[in-house]
Amino acid sequence: VMVLSSPQSQRLKYLSLGILVLQTTSLVLTMRYSRTLKEDGPRYLPSAAVVSAELLKITVCTIIVLVQNSKFEIMNKSSETLKLAVPAGIYTLQNNLLYVALSNLDAATYQVTYQLKILTTALFSVSMLGKKLGFYQWLSLLILMAGVTLVQVQVWPVAHGFTVCGVMAVLMACVSSGFAGVYFEKILKETKQSVWVRNIQLGDFVLGLLGMLLYDGESVRQSGMFQGYSSVLFYVQALGGLVVAVVIKYADNILKGFATSLSIILSTLISYFLLVDFNPTSAFFGGAVLVIAATFLYNYEVNASSSTAVKV
């Protein structure tokens, strides 16, 4: 937990919170908006957007590494880069799944459902890293499941093929996010690298390029890789690839909990009033409250929790 010892660190805390909320909310909303925006001509390809975002991230991070005089750092760590090919490939799959999800679900439902990644991350941490979770953390996971289930009560009665596709994409993204995150954490425990080098190592545009050619090859040949691109999409890529990497470095778990909660609230309000693609029910509000409470409870650390730790 971040220790605040001066007015300057206090300001940094609130600045980090504000940027995290802005990043989390605007990333989801702009992705949703870019996938539902009615424009003349073909719509952009999610697979192409993932590839170009990875290329942007790798390019910027490489420049920063070279400026820092660390140009041989990546070459000297080729074995680590190969190990990171696993989470890199999974993150590429996950990014494609998130575009599918936001093409078929409103931002608010997506935001709440995607918090199931807390559950998958916790379960993978216990099974792969042998971590022990405290009583409050296990309780929060049960509350989280109940909250997400309540939200689906609103979705499934009016569900159609696109909605089911969106929900399945979110659930698959939660599983891939949990596994890749824990695998990445396991590697981090063994080595130390700068955040910029890690971003380069995790930038698997090759797999993304192969996926784009296999899945959207015909569309790329007909209209090009950058068909349907706009300034909105570039904003999405900049937020997803670079801003979060810097901000997360300075954010503790409590700040992340606040940011997630505020982001869910903002996404709900903007989806209802501006995007007009969401009609909340009492089931959604009840589920959202439970998910927000579970997020805080999971990150709630007290000394007593260590004495009541449970391992499965």
mmCIF file of C-alpha atoms in Angstrom:
data_model
loop_
_atom_site.group_PDB
_atom_site.id
_atom_site.type_symbol
_atom_site.label_atom_id
_atom_site.label_comp_id
_atom_site.label_asym_id
_atom_site.label_seq_id
_atom_site.Cartn_x
_atom_site.Cartn_y
_atom_site.Cartn_z
ATOM 1 C CA VAL A 1 0.000 0.000 0.000
ATOM 2 C CA MET A 2 1.307 3.395 -0.941
ATOM 3 C CA VAL A 3 2.549 5.474 2.004
ATOM 4 C CA LEU A 4 1.781 9.181 1.828
ATOM 5 C CA SER A 5 4.175 11.368 3.752
ATOM 6 C CA SER A 6 3.805 14.792 2.146
ATOM 7 C CA PRO A 7 1.322 17.064 0.339
ATOM 8 C CA GLN A 8 3.159 16.258 -2.891
ATOM 9 C CA SER A 9 2.602 12.510 -2.526
ATOM 10 C CA GLN A 10 -1.032 13.208 -1.630
ATOM 11 C CA ARG A 11 -1.454 15.144 -4.879
ATOM 12 C CA LEU A 12 0.253 12.314 -6.767
ATOM 13 C CA LYS A 13 -2.257 9.894 -5.284
ATOM 14 C CA TYR A 14 -5.254 11.873 -6.505
ATOM 15 C CA LEU A 15 -3.606 12.525 -9.873
ATOM 16 C CA SER A 16 -3.030 8.771 -10.321
ATOM 17 C CA LEU A 17 -6.634 8.088 -9.325
ATOM 18 C CA GLY A 18 -7.930 10.649 -11.811
ATOM 19 C CA ILE A 19 -5.796 9.315 -14.672
ATOM 20 C CA LEU A 20 -6.741 5.714 -13.868
ATOM 21 C CA VAL A 21 -10.454 6.551 -13.884
ATOM 22 C CA LEU A 22 -10.075 8.511 -17.131
ATOM 23 C CA GLN A 23 -8.051 5.752 -18.752
ATOM 24 C CA THR A 24 -10.323 2.890 -17.681
ATOM 25 C CA THR A 25 -13.577 4.651 -18.540
ATOM 26 C CA SER A 26 -12.549 6.313 -21.774
ATOM 27 C CA LEU A 27 -10.840 3.183 -23.118
ATOM 28 C CA VAL A 28 -14.011 1.098 -22.737
ATOM 29 C CA LEU A 29 -16.349 3.831 -23.991
ATOM 30 C CA THR A 30 -14.241 4.763 -27.012
ATOM 31 C CA MET A 31 -13.861 1.095 -27.958
ATOM 32 C CA ARG A 32 -17.645 0.688 -27.722
ATOM 33 C CA TYR A 33 -18.258 3.927 -29.622
ATOM 34 C CA SER A 34 -15.776 3.028 -32.363
ATOM 35 C CA ARG A 35 -17.484 -0.348 -32.867
ATOM 36 C CA THR A 36 -21.015 1.099 -33.075
ATOM 37 C CA LEU A 37 -20.246 4.328 -34.950
ATOM 38 C CA LYS A 38 -22.158 4.524 -38.225
ATOM 39 C CA GLU A 39 -19.849 5.715 -41.000
ATOM 40 C CA ASP A 40 -19.683 5.462 -44.764
ATOM 41 C CA GLY A 41 -17.459 2.685 -46.045
ATOM 42 C CA PRO A 42 -16.145 -0.440 -44.298
ATOM 43 C CA ARG A 43 -15.731 -0.575 -40.532
ATOM 44 C CA TYR A 44 -12.222 -1.098 -39.184
ATOM 45 C CA LEU A 45 -11.043 -4.635 -38.490
ATOM 46 C CA PRO A 46 -10.473 -5.474 -34.786
ATOM 47 C CA SER A 47 -7.618 -7.814 -35.711
ATOM 48 C CA ALA A 48 -5.898 -5.004 -37.628
ATOM 49 C CA ALA A 49 -6.455 -2.616 -34.713
ATOM 50 C CA VAL A 50 -4.741 -5.072 -32.341
ATOM 51 C CA VAL A 51 -1.745 -5.444 -34.680
ATOM 52 C CA SER A 52 -1.282 -1.699 -35.194
ATOM 53 C CA ALA A 53 -1.657 -1.044 -31.450
ATOM 54 C CA GLU A 54 1.113 -3.556 -30.716
ATOM 55 C CA LEU A 55 3.344 -1.993 -33.366
ATOM 56 C CA LEU A 56 2.727 1.472 -31.891
ATOM 57 C CA LYS A 57 3.558 0.235 -28.400
ATOM 58 C CA ILE A 58 6.723 -1.587 -29.481
ATOM 59 C CA THR A 59 7.947 1.405 -31.509
ATOM 60 C CA VAL A 60 7.467 3.947 -28.713
ATOM 61 C CA CYS A 61 8.949 1.673 -26.034
ATOM 62 C CA THR A 62 11.952 0.819 -28.238
ATOM 63 C CA ILE A 63 12.687 4.522 -28.737
ATOM 64 C CA ILE A 64 12.521 5.091 -24.966
ATOM 65 C CA VAL A 65 14.850 2.126 -24.302
ATOM 66 C CA LEU A 66 17.351 3.390 -26.878
ATOM 67 C CA VAL A 67 17.259 6.890 -25.373
ATOM 68 C CA GLN A 68 18.008 5.320 -21.991
ATOM 69 C CA ASN A 69 21.099 3.637 -23.508
ATOM 70 C CA SER A 70 19.732 0.133 -22.965
ATOM 71 C CA LYS A 71 19.822 -0.998 -26.593
ATOM 72 C CA PHE A 72 21.415 -4.380 -25.874
ATOM 73 C CA GLU A 73 19.179 -5.163 -22.917
ATOM 74 C CA ILE A 74 16.553 -7.000 -24.969
ATOM 75 C CA MET A 75 19.093 -8.955 -27.044
ATOM 76 C CA ASN A 76 20.882 -10.102 -23.901
ATOM 77 C CA LYS A 77 17.576 -11.325 -22.458
ATOM 78 C CA SER A 78 16.380 -13.370 -25.444
ATOM 79 C CA SER A 79 15.547 -16.396 -23.266
ATOM 80 C CA GLU A 80 13.254 -14.243 -21.105
ATOM 81 C CA THR A 81 11.610 -12.861 -24.228
ATOM 82 C CA LEU A 82 10.881 -16.416 -25.395
ATOM 83 C CA LYS A 83 9.310 -17.230 -22.015
ATOM 84 C CA LEU A 84 7.105 -14.161 -22.341
ATOM 85 C CA ALA A 85 5.863 -15.351 -25.734
ATOM 86 C CA VAL A 86 3.171 -17.331 -23.885
ATOM 87 C CA PRO A 87 1.508 -14.399 -22.065
ATOM 88 C CA ALA A 88 2.183 -12.161 -25.087
ATOM 89 C CA GLY A 89 0.212 -14.498 -27.339
ATOM 90 C CA ILE A 90 -2.590 -14.787 -24.793
ATOM 91 C CA TYR A 91 -2.783 -10.998 -24.392
ATOM 92 C CA THR A 92 -3.095 -10.707 -28.190
ATOM 93 C CA LEU A 93 -6.019 -13.157 -28.098
ATOM 94 C CA GLN A 94 -7.513 -11.257 -25.160
ATOM 95 C CA ASN A 95 -7.353 -7.916 -26.986
ATOM 96 C CA ASN A 96 -9.225 -9.417 -29.932
ATOM 97 C CA LEU A 97 -11.843 -10.851 -27.560
ATOM 98 C CA LEU A 98 -12.412 -7.438 -25.945
ATOM 99 C CA TYR A 99 -13.190 -5.900 -29.329
ATOM 100 C CA VAL A 100 -15.678 -8.721 -29.969
ATOM 101 C CA ALA A 101 -17.244 -8.176 -26.539
ATOM 102 C CA LEU A 102 -17.662 -4.415 -26.948
ATOM 103 C CA SER A 103 -19.095 -4.893 -30.426
ATOM 104 C CA ASN A 104 -21.959 -6.873 -28.874
ATOM 105 C CA LEU A 105 -22.391 -5.559 -25.304
ATOM 106 C CA ASP A 106 -22.987 -2.114 -23.847
ATOM 107 C CA ALA A 107 -20.078 -0.610 -21.917
ATOM 108 C CA ALA A 108 -21.715 -0.898 -18.477
ATOM 109 C CA THR A 109 -22.544 -4.618 -18.742
ATOM 110 C CA TYR A 110 -19.082 -5.281 -20.139
ATOM 111 C CA GLN A 111 -17.364 -3.354 -17.311
ATOM 112 C CA VAL A 112 -19.153 -5.253 -14.555
ATOM 113 C CA THR A 113 -18.820 -8.691 -16.160
ATOM 114 C CA TYR A 114 -15.124 -8.186 -16.910
ATOM 115 C CA GLN A 115 -14.423 -7.869 -13.179
ATOM 116 C CA LEU A 116 -14.609 -11.685 -13.102
ATOM 117 C CA LYS A 117 -10.926 -11.467 -14.026
ATOM 118 C CA ILE A 118 -10.379 -10.922 -10.277
ATOM 119 C CA LEU A 119 -11.804 -14.408 -9.694
ATOM 120 C CA THR A 120 -9.776 -16.104 -12.438
ATOM 121 C CA THR A 121 -6.578 -14.331 -11.374
ATOM 122 C CA ALA A 122 -7.104 -15.401 -7.767
ATOM 123 C CA LEU A 123 -7.725 -19.046 -8.720
ATOM 124 C CA PHE A 124 -4.684 -19.176 -11.016
ATOM 125 C CA SER A 125 -2.576 -17.516 -8.281
ATOM 126 C CA VAL A 126 -3.569 -20.230 -5.818
ATOM 127 C CA SER A 127 -3.004 -23.110 -8.259
ATOM 128 C CA MET A 128 0.132 -21.842 -10.072
ATOM 129 C CA LEU A 129 1.917 -19.751 -7.451
ATOM 130 C CA GLY A 130 0.691 -21.457 -4.296
ATOM 131 C CA LYS A 131 -0.637 -18.173 -2.910
ATOM 132 C CA LYS A 132 -2.785 -18.094 0.185
ATOM 133 C CA LEU A 133 -5.940 -16.011 0.182
ATOM 134 C CA GLY A 134 -7.372 -14.547 3.358
ATOM 135 C CA PHE A 135 -10.947 -14.992 4.546
ATOM 136 C CA TYR A 136 -11.985 -11.557 3.244
ATOM 137 C CA GLN A 137 -10.600 -12.365 -0.190
ATOM 138 C CA TRP A 138 -12.507 -15.648 -0.481
ATOM 139 C CA LEU A 139 -15.643 -13.868 0.728
ATOM 140 C CA SER A 140 -15.132 -11.130 -1.875
ATOM 141 C CA LEU A 141 -14.888 -13.741 -4.650
ATOM 142 C CA LEU A 142 -18.271 -15.185 -3.644
ATOM 143 C CA ILE A 143 -19.774 -11.676 -3.600
ATOM 144 C CA LEU A 144 -18.205 -10.973 -6.980
ATOM 145 C CA MET A 145 -19.775 -14.085 -8.517
ATOM 146 C CA ALA A 146 -23.153 -13.144 -7.056
ATOM 147 C CA GLY A 147 -22.877 -9.613 -8.425
ATOM 148 C CA VAL A 148 -21.948 -10.684 -11.961
ATOM 149 C CA THR A 149 -24.746 -13.287 -11.909
ATOM 150 C CA LEU A 150 -27.243 -10.560 -10.979
ATOM 151 C CA VAL A 151 -26.083 -8.412 -13.877
ATOM 152 C CA GLN A 152 -26.626 -11.318 -16.274
ATOM 153 C CA VAL A 153 -30.240 -11.541 -15.025
ATOM 154 C CA GLN A 154 -30.768 -8.283 -16.925
ATOM 155 C CA VAL A 155 -28.979 -9.542 -20.035
ATOM 156 C CA TRP A 156 -30.219 -13.082 -20.634
ATOM 157 C CA PRO A 157 -34.047 -12.551 -20.777
ATOM 158 C CA VAL A 158 -33.543 -10.346 -23.856
ATOM 159 C CA ALA A 159 -30.412 -12.098 -25.091
ATOM 160 C CA HIS A 160 -29.908 -12.788 -28.776
ATOM 161 C CA GLY A 161 -27.019 -14.256 -30.725
ATOM 162 C CA PHE A 162 -24.899 -11.096 -30.560
ATOM 163 C CA THR A 163 -25.383 -10.695 -26.799
ATOM 164 C CA VAL A 164 -24.427 -14.319 -26.123
ATOM 165 C CA CYS A 165 -21.340 -13.841 -28.317
ATOM 166 C CA GLY A 166 -20.386 -10.727 -26.316
ATOM 167 C CA VAL A 167 -20.805 -12.423 -22.927
ATOM 168 C CA MET A 168 -18.816 -15.478 -24.039
ATOM 169 C CA ALA A 169 -16.048 -13.208 -25.341
ATOM 170 C CA VAL A 170 -15.848 -11.413 -21.961
ATOM 171 C CA LEU A 171 -15.738 -14.712 -20.053
ATOM 172 C CA MET A 172 -12.962 -16.048 -22.287
ATOM 173 C CA ALA A 173 -11.082 -12.765 -21.860
ATOM 174 C CA CYS A 174 -11.380 -13.100 -18.072
ATOM 175 C CA VAL A 175 -9.839 -16.573 -18.164
ATOM 176 C CA SER A 176 -7.037 -15.533 -20.519
ATOM 177 C CA SER A 177 -6.363 -12.381 -18.477
ATOM 178 C CA GLY A 178 -6.124 -14.358 -15.244
ATOM 179 C CA PHE A 179 -3.771 -16.995 -16.642
ATOM 180 C CA ALA A 180 -1.522 -14.566 -18.547
ATOM 181 C CA GLY A 181 -1.304 -12.209 -15.569
ATOM 182 C CA VAL A 182 -0.262 -14.950 -13.148
ATOM 183 C CA TYR A 183 2.190 -16.481 -15.648
ATOM 184 C CA PHE A 184 3.701 -13.024 -16.153
ATOM 185 C CA GLU A 185 3.933 -12.520 -12.381
ATOM 186 C CA LYS A 186 5.774 -15.826 -12.042
ATOM 187 C CA ILE A 187 8.387 -14.670 -14.557
ATOM 188 C CA LEU A 188 8.667 -11.262 -12.900
ATOM 189 C CA LYS A 189 9.640 -12.918 -9.630
ATOM 190 C CA GLU A 190 12.672 -14.444 -11.354
ATOM 191 C CA THR A 191 13.941 -11.403 -13.262
ATOM 192 C CA LYS A 192 14.016 -7.616 -13.151
ATOM 193 C CA GLN A 193 13.431 -5.402 -16.169
ATOM 194 C CA SER A 194 12.187 -1.891 -16.864
ATOM 195 C CA VAL A 195 8.497 -1.400 -17.692
ATOM 196 C CA TRP A 196 9.502 -0.328 -21.249
ATOM 197 C CA VAL A 197 11.471 -3.520 -21.941
ATOM 198 C CA ARG A 198 8.589 -5.599 -20.580
ATOM 199 C CA ASN A 199 6.189 -3.843 -22.949
ATOM 200 C CA ILE A 200 8.455 -4.684 -25.891
ATOM 201 C CA GLN A 201 8.729 -8.315 -24.805
ATOM 202 C CA LEU A 202 4.936 -8.557 -24.457
ATOM 203 C CA GLY A 203 4.319 -6.969 -27.847
ATOM 204 C CA ASP A 204 3.432 -10.018 -29.930
ATOM 205 C CA PHE A 205 2.379 -8.396 -33.207
ATOM 206 C CA VAL A 206 3.572 -11.452 -35.204
ATOM 207 C CA LEU A 207 0.838 -13.714 -33.798
ATOM 208 C CA GLY A 208 -1.656 -10.886 -34.201
ATOM 209 C CA LEU A 209 -0.586 -10.436 -37.818
ATOM 210 C CA LEU A 210 -1.039 -14.154 -38.519
ATOM 211 C CA GLY A 211 -4.488 -14.039 -36.902
ATOM 212 C CA MET A 212 -5.449 -11.011 -38.977
ATOM 213 C CA LEU A 213 -4.357 -12.689 -42.227
ATOM 214 C CA LEU A 214 -6.155 -15.932 -41.382
ATOM 215 C CA TYR A 215 -9.390 -14.380 -40.094
ATOM 216 C CA ASP A 216 -9.635 -11.134 -42.110
ATOM 217 C CA GLY A 217 -7.243 -11.836 -44.973
ATOM 218 C CA GLU A 218 -9.888 -11.330 -47.684
ATOM 219 C CA SER A 219 -10.997 -7.961 -46.272
ATOM 220 C CA VAL A 220 -7.390 -6.803 -45.945
ATOM 221 C CA ARG A 221 -6.683 -7.724 -49.587
ATOM 222 C CA GLN A 222 -9.797 -5.886 -50.775
ATOM 223 C CA SER A 223 -9.747 -2.691 -48.690
ATOM 224 C CA GLY A 224 -6.373 -2.673 -46.941
ATOM 225 C CA MET A 225 -5.289 -3.127 -43.329
ATOM 226 C CA PHE A 226 -6.220 0.404 -42.287
ATOM 227 C CA GLN A 227 -9.756 0.451 -43.671
ATOM 228 C CA GLY A 228 -12.220 2.398 -41.530
ATOM 229 C CA TYR A 229 -9.503 3.935 -39.312
ATOM 230 C CA SER A 230 -10.317 7.157 -37.464
ATOM 231 C CA SER A 231 -8.903 9.462 -34.793
ATOM 232 C CA VAL A 232 -11.151 7.712 -32.247
ATOM 233 C CA LEU A 233 -9.429 4.396 -32.889
ATOM 234 C CA PHE A 234 -5.969 5.954 -32.577
ATOM 235 C CA TYR A 235 -7.038 7.357 -29.185
ATOM 236 C CA VAL A 236 -8.151 3.857 -28.123
ATOM 237 C CA GLN A 237 -4.777 2.399 -29.071
ATOM 238 C CA ALA A 238 -2.751 5.092 -27.311
ATOM 239 C CA LEU A 239 -4.750 4.590 -24.104
ATOM 240 C CA GLY A 240 -4.645 0.814 -24.209
ATOM 241 C CA GLY A 241 -0.995 0.443 -25.086
ATOM 242 C CA LEU A 242 0.927 3.165 -23.276
ATOM 243 C CA VAL A 243 -0.894 5.227 -20.640
ATOM 244 C CA VAL A 244 -1.882 2.294 -18.437
ATOM 245 C CA ALA A 245 1.681 0.924 -18.397
ATOM 246 C CA VAL A 246 2.953 4.129 -16.822
ATOM 247 C CA VAL A 247 0.091 4.854 -14.412
ATOM 248 C CA ILE A 248 -0.207 1.327 -12.986
ATOM 249 C CA LYS A 249 3.407 1.585 -11.845
ATOM 250 C CA TYR A 250 2.408 4.297 -9.362
ATOM 251 C CA ALA A 251 -1.005 2.958 -8.307
ATOM 252 C CA ASP A 252 -1.653 0.708 -5.330
ATOM 253 C CA ASN A 253 -4.501 -1.796 -4.947
ATOM 254 C CA ILE A 254 -6.775 0.643 -3.109
ATOM 255 C CA LEU A 255 -6.423 3.191 -5.905
ATOM 256 C CA LYS A 256 -7.189 0.499 -8.477
ATOM 257 C CA GLY A 257 -10.310 -0.418 -6.505
ATOM 258 C CA PHE A 258 -11.474 3.191 -6.446
ATOM 259 C CA ALA A 259 -10.720 3.583 -10.152
ATOM 260 C CA THR A 260 -12.651 0.423 -11.073
ATOM 261 C CA SER A 261 -15.666 1.479 -9.011
ATOM 262 C CA LEU A 262 -15.775 5.023 -10.361
ATOM 263 C CA SER A 263 -15.249 3.705 -13.892
ATOM 264 C CA ILE A 264 -18.258 1.366 -13.609
ATOM 265 C CA ILE A 265 -20.421 4.252 -12.378
ATOM 266 C CA LEU A 266 -19.225 6.618 -15.130
ATOM 267 C CA SER A 267 -19.625 3.972 -17.836
ATOM 268 C CA THR A 268 -23.191 3.328 -16.691
ATOM 269 C CA LEU A 269 -24.106 7.033 -16.730
ATOM 270 C CA ILE A 270 -22.483 7.736 -20.105
ATOM 271 C CA SER A 271 -23.961 4.588 -21.695
ATOM 272 C CA TYR A 272 -27.425 5.639 -20.526
ATOM 273 C CA PHE A 273 -27.347 9.386 -21.204
ATOM 274 C CA LEU A 274 -24.927 9.780 -24.142
ATOM 275 C CA LEU A 275 -24.580 6.490 -26.022
ATOM 276 C CA VAL A 276 -28.236 5.606 -25.318
ATOM 277 C CA ASP A 277 -27.564 1.873 -25.654
ATOM 278 C CA PHE A 278 -28.279 0.820 -22.070
ATOM 279 C CA ASN A 279 -31.401 0.637 -19.890
ATOM 280 C CA PRO A 280 -30.400 -0.354 -16.341
ATOM 281 C CA THR A 281 -32.679 -2.398 -14.100
ATOM 282 C CA SER A 282 -32.707 -3.001 -10.356
ATOM 283 C CA ALA A 283 -30.896 -6.306 -10.993
ATOM 284 C CA PHE A 284 -28.059 -4.442 -12.729
ATOM 285 C CA PHE A 285 -27.739 -1.861 -9.945
ATOM 286 C CA GLY A 286 -27.756 -4.591 -7.296
ATOM 287 C CA GLY A 287 -25.125 -6.586 -9.169
ATOM 288 C CA ALA A 288 -22.956 -3.520 -9.792
ATOM 289 C CA VAL A 289 -22.997 -2.614 -6.087
ATOM 290 C CA LEU A 290 -21.941 -6.165 -5.157
ATOM 291 C CA VAL A 291 -19.119 -6.128 -7.726
ATOM 292 C CA ILE A 292 -17.845 -2.758 -6.479
ATOM 293 C CA ALA A 293 -18.003 -3.969 -2.863
ATOM 294 C CA ALA A 294 -16.183 -7.193 -3.800
ATOM 295 C CA THR A 295 -13.425 -5.190 -5.538
ATOM 296 C CA PHE A 296 -12.779 -3.175 -2.388
ATOM 297 C CA LEU A 297 -13.036 -6.193 -0.102
ATOM 298 C CA TYR A 298 -10.563 -8.227 -2.162
ATOM 299 C CA ASN A 299 -7.963 -5.471 -1.871
ATOM 300 C CA TYR A 300 -8.704 -4.863 1.800
ATOM 301 C CA GLU A 301 -5.607 -5.865 3.757
ATOM 302 C CA VAL A 302 -5.648 -6.217 7.512
ATOM 303 C CA ASN A 303 -3.260 -8.019 9.806
ATOM 304 C CA ALA A 304 -5.995 -10.357 10.966
ATOM 305 C CA SER A 305 -6.428 -11.752 7.458
ATOM 306 C CA SER A 306 -3.014 -13.401 7.517
ATOM 307 C CA SER A 307 -3.983 -15.419 10.558
ATOM 308 C CA THR A 308 -7.144 -16.729 8.859
ATOM 309 C CA ALA A 309 -5.560 -17.598 5.499
ATOM 310 C CA VAL A 310 -7.029 -20.522 3.620
ATOM 311 C CA LYS A 311 -5.333 -22.552 0.901
ATOM 312 C CA VAL A 312 -6.991 -24.864 -1.580
#
